[in-house]
Short mmCIF file of C-alpha atoms in Angstrom, two decimals:
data_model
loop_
_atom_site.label_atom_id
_atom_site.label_comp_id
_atom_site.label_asym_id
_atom_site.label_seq_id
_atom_site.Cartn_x
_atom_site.Cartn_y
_atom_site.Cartn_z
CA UNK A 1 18.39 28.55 -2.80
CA UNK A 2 20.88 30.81 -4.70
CA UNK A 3 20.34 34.53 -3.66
CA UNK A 4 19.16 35.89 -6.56
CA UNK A 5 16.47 32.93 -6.01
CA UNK A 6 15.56 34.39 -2.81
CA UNK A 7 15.56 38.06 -4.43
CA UNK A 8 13.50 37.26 -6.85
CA UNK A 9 10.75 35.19 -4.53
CA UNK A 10 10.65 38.53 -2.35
CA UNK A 11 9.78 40.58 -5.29
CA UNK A 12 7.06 38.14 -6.03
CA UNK A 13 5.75 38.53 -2.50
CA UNK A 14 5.91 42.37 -2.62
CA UNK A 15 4.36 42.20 -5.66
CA UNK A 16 1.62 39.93 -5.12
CA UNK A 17 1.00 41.41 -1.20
CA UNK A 18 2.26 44.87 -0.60
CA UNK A 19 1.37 46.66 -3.88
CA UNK A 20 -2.25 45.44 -3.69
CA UNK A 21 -2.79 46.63 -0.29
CA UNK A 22 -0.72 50.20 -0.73
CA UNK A 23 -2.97 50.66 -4.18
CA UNK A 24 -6.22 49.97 -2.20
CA UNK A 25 -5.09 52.69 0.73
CA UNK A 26 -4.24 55.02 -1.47
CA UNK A 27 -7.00 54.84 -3.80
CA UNK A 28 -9.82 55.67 -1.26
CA UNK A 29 -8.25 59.26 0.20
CA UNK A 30 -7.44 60.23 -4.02
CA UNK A 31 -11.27 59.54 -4.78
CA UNK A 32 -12.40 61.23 -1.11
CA UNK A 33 -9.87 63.92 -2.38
CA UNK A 34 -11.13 64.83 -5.85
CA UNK A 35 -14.77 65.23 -4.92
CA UNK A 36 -14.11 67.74 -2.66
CA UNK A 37 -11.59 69.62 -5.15
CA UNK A 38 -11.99 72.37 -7.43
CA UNK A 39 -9.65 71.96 -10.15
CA UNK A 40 -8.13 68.84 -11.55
CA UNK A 41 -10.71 66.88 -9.73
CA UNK A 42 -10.68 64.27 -13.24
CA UNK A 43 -6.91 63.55 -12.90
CA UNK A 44 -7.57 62.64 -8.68
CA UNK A 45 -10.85 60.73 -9.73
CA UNK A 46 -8.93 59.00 -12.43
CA UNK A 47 -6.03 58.54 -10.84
CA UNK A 48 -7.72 56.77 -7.56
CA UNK A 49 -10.39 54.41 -9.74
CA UNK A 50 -6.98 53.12 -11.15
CA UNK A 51 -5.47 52.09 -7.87
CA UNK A 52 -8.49 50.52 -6.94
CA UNK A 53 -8.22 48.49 -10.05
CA UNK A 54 -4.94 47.79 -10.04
CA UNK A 55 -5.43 46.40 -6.34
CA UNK A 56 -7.89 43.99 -7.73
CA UNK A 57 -7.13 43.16 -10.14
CA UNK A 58 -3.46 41.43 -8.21
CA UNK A 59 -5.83 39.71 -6.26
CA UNK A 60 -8.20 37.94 -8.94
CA UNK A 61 -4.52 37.25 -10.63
CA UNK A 62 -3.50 35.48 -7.78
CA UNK A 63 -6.40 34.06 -6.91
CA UNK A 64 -6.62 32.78 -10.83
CA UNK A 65 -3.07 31.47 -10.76
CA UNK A 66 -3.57 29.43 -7.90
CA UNK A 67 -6.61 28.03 -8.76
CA UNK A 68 -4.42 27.12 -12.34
CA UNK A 69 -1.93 25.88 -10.16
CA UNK A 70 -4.72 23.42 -8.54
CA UNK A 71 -6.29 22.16 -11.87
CA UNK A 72 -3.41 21.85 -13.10
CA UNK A 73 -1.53 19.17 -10.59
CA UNK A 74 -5.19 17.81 -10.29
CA UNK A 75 -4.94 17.11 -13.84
CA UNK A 76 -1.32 15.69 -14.16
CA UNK A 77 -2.56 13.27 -11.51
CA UNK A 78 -5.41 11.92 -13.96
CA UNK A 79 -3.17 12.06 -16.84
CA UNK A 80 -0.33 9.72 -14.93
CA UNK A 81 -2.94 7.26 -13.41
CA UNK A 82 -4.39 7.23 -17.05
CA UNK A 83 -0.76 6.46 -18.16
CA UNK A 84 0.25 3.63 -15.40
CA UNK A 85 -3.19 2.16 -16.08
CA UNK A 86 -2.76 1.93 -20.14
CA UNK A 87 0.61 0.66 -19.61
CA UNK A 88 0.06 -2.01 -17.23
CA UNK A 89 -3.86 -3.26 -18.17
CA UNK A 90 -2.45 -5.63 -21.07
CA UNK A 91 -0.17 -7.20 -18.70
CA UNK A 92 -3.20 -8.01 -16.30
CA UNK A 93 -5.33 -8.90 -18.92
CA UNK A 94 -2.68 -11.57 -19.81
CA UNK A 95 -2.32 -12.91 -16.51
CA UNK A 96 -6.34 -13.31 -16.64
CA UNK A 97 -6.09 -15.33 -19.65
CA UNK A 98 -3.77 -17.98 -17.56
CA UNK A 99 -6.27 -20.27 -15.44
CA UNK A 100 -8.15 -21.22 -18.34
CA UNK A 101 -4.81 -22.52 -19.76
CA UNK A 102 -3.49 -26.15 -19.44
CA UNK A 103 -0.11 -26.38 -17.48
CA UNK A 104 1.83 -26.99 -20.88
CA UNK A 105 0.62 -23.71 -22.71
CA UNK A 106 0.66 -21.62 -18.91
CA UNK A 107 5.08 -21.84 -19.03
CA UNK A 108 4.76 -20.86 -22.78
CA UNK A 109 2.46 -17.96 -21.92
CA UNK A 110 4.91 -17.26 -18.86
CA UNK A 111 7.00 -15.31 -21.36
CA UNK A 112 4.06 -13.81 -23.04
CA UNK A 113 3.21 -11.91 -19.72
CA UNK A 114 7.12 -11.33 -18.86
CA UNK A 115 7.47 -9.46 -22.19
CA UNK A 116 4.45 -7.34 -21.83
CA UNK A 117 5.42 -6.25 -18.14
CA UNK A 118 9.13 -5.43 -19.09
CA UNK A 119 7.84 -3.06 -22.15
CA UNK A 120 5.20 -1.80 -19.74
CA UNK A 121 7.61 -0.89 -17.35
CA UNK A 122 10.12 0.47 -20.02
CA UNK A 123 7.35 2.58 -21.26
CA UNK A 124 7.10 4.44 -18.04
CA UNK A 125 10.62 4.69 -17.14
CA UNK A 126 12.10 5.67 -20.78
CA UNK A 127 10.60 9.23 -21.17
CA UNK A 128 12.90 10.38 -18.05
CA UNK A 129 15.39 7.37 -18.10
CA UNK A 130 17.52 8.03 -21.29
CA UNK A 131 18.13 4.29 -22.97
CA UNK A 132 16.36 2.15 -19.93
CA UNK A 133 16.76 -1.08 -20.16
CA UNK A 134 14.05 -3.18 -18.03
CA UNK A 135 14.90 -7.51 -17.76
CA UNK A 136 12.74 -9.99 -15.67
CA UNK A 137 15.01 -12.91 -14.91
CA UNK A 138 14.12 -16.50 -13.83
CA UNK A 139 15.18 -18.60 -11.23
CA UNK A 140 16.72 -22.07 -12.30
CA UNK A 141 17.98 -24.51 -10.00
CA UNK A 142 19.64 -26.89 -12.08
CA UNK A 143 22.10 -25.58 -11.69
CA UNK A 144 21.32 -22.52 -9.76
CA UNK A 145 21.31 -19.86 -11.99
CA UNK A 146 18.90 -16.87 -13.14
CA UNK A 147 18.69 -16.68 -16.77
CA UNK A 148 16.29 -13.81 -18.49
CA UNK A 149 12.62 -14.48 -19.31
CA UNK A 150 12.46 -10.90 -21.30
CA UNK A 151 13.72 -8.02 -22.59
CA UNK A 152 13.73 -4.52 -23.23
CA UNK A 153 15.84 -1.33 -23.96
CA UNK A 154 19.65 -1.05 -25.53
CA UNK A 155 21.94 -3.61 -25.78
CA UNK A 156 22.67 -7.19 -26.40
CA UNK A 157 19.95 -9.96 -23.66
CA UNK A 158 21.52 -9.58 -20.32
CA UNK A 159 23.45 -13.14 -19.49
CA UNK A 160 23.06 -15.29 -16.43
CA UNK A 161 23.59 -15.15 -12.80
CA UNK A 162 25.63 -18.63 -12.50
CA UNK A 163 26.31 -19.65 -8.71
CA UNK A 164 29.27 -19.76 -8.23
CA UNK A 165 30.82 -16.65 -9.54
CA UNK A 166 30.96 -13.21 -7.98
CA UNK A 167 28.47 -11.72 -10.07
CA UNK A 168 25.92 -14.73 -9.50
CA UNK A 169 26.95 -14.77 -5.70
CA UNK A 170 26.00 -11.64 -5.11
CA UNK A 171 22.61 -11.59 -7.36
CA UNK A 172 21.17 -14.72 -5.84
CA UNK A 173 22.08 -13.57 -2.39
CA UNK A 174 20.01 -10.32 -2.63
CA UNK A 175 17.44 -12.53 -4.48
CA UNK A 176 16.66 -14.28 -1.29
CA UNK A 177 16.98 -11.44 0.85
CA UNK A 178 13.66 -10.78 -0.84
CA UNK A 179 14.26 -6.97 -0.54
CA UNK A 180 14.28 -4.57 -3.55
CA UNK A 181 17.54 -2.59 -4.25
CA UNK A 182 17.66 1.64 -5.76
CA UNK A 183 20.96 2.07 -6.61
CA UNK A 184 20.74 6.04 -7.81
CA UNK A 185 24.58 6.47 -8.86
CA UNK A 186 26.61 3.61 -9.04
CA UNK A 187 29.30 6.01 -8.54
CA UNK A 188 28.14 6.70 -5.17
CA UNK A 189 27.67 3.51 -3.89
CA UNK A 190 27.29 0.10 -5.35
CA UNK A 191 26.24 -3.31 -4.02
CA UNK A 192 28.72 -6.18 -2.77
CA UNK A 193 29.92 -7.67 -5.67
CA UNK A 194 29.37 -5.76 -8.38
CA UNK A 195 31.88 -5.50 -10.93
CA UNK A 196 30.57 -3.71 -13.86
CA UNK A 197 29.19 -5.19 -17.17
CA UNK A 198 29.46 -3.94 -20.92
CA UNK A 199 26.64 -2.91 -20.52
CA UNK A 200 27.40 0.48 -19.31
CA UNK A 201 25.05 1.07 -16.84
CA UNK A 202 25.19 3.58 -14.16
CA UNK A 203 22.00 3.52 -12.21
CA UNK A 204 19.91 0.22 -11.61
CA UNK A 205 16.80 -1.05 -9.35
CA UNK A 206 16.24 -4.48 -8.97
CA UNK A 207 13.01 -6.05 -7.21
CA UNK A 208 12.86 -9.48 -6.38
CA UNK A 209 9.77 -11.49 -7.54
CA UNK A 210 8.62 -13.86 -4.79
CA UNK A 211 5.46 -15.53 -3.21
CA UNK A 212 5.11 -16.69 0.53
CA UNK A 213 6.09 -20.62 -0.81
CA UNK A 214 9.11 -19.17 -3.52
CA UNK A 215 11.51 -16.76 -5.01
CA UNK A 216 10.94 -16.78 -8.55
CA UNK A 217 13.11 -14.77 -10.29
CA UNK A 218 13.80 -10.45 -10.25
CA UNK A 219 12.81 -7.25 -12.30
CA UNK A 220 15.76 -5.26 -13.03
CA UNK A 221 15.65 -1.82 -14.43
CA UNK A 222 19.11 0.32 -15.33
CA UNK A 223 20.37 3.06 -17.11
CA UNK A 224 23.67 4.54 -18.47
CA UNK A 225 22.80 8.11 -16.95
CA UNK A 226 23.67 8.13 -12.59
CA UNK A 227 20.20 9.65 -11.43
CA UNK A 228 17.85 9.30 -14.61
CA UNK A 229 16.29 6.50 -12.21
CA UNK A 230 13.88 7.97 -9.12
CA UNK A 231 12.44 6.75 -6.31
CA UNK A 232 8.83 6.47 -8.34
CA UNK A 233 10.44 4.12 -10.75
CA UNK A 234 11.28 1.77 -7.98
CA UNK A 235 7.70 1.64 -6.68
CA UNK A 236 6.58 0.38 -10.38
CA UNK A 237 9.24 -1.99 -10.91
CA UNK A 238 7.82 -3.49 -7.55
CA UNK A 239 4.24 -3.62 -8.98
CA UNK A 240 5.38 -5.10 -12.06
CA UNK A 241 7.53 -7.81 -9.76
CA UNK A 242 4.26 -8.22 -7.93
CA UNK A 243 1.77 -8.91 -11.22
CA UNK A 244 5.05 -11.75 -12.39
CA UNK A 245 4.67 -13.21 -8.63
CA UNK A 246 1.59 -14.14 -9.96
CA UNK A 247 2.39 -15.27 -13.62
CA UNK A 248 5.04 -17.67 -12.50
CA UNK A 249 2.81 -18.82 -9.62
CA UNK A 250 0.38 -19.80 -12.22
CA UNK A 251 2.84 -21.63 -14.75
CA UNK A 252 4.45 -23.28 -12.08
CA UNK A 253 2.97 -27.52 -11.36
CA UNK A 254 1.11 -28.11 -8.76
CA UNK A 255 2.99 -29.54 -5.47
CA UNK A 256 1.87 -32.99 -4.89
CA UNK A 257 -1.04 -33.44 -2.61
CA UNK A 258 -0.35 -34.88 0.78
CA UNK A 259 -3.30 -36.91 0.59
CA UNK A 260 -2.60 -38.60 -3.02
CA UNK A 261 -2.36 -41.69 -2.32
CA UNK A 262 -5.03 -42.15 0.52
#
């Protein structure tokens, strides 16, 4: 805190503590004062009522601000669990449509879900995230690769994680890792084999998506502005990666049974 900061928070405290009480002292001995006075007994009388409404009156301002102050963090809380529930409810109520689907239309409806989570996500990240872009990538194995499942922000579609290469090296080792990643400012620090893309990015989360049986895939969030991303956006992106755990669960066949055949 800057001195001038601290200046200024000590003339709030004066303001707000010592006045009140130095009005109420004096206010009592002026009012004792001017009813035992002859002459300008009005200006005394006058002169203490003021004091004592000057002292409080500080003290139903204070006691009004914080009670503001209250309301109002009480009601930013409603307002952002109203706006984290409108943005992700049509993503759950596609993932409640899946069961009733056959296996075939489940993998087409896969991408259904995956677009409505990454413009979910996007929606709550953009307002403070300056040209967000939010991907959820899918796991291939033949070959091993993770190619995008959907799409959202500036830019061209992300391309694939390839094994084999640097770039796809390093994504599909921290894919099994099964550990999200916050990387604030790339500047700062960046993770093992990253080398940049055109896509300009300077601040990125990514979340894996995985069940107990299998990875899946990831949700990746970045921006072109180091420290647009926070701590808060990581936590969604890792409910989002947790509601596709259960999409690709549900598109995915059945393992055979072990007792098929008996």
């Amino acid at each position: 805190m800057d001195p001038q900061t601290k200046r200024a928070g000590r003339g709030r405290t004066v303001a707000l503590t010592v006045v009140p009480l130095a009005a109420a002292a004096a206010a009592g001995p002026l009012i004792g004062y001017a009813s035992r006075a002859d002459a300008w007994w009005a200006a005394f009388l006058f002169g203490g009522i003021l004091l004592a409404v000057v002292a409080i009156a500080i003290q139903v301002a204070v006691k009004v601000r914080d009670s503001r102050a209250q309301l109002t963090l009480a009601e930013e809380m409603d307002d952002l669990r109203l706006t984290v529930r409108d943005a992700l409810l049509p993503v759950a109520s596609l993932l409640a449509e899946m069961p009733g689907l056959d296996l075939l239309r489940r993998v087409d409806h896969l991408r259904t879900v995956g677009q409505a989570a990454v413009a979910a996500l996007h929606s709550l990240v953009s307002p403070h995230a300056d040209r967000a872009r939010v991907n959820v990538y899918s796991l291939e194995t033949a070959p091993l690769q993770m190619v995008w499942l959907a799409h959202i922000g500036r830019g061209d579609k992300p391309g694939p994680f390839v094994a084999g290469t640097p770039r796809g090296d390093a994504a599909l080792e921290f894919l099994f890792e099964a550990k999200s990643a916050f990387y604030p400012d790339l500047g700062e620090a960046r993770p093992a084999g990253y080398g940049g893309t055109a896509s300009g990015y300077e601040t990125f989360i990514a979340v894996p998506v995985f069940t107990d049986k299998r990875v899946w895939g990831m949700v990746t969030v970045d921006a072109p502005t180091a420290g647009s991303l926070t701590p808060g956006d990581l936590h969604l992106s890792e409910v989002v990666a947790e509601m596709m755990s259960v999409a690709f669960a549900s598109a995915a066949a059945p393992e055979p049974s072990l007792h098929a055949n008996v």
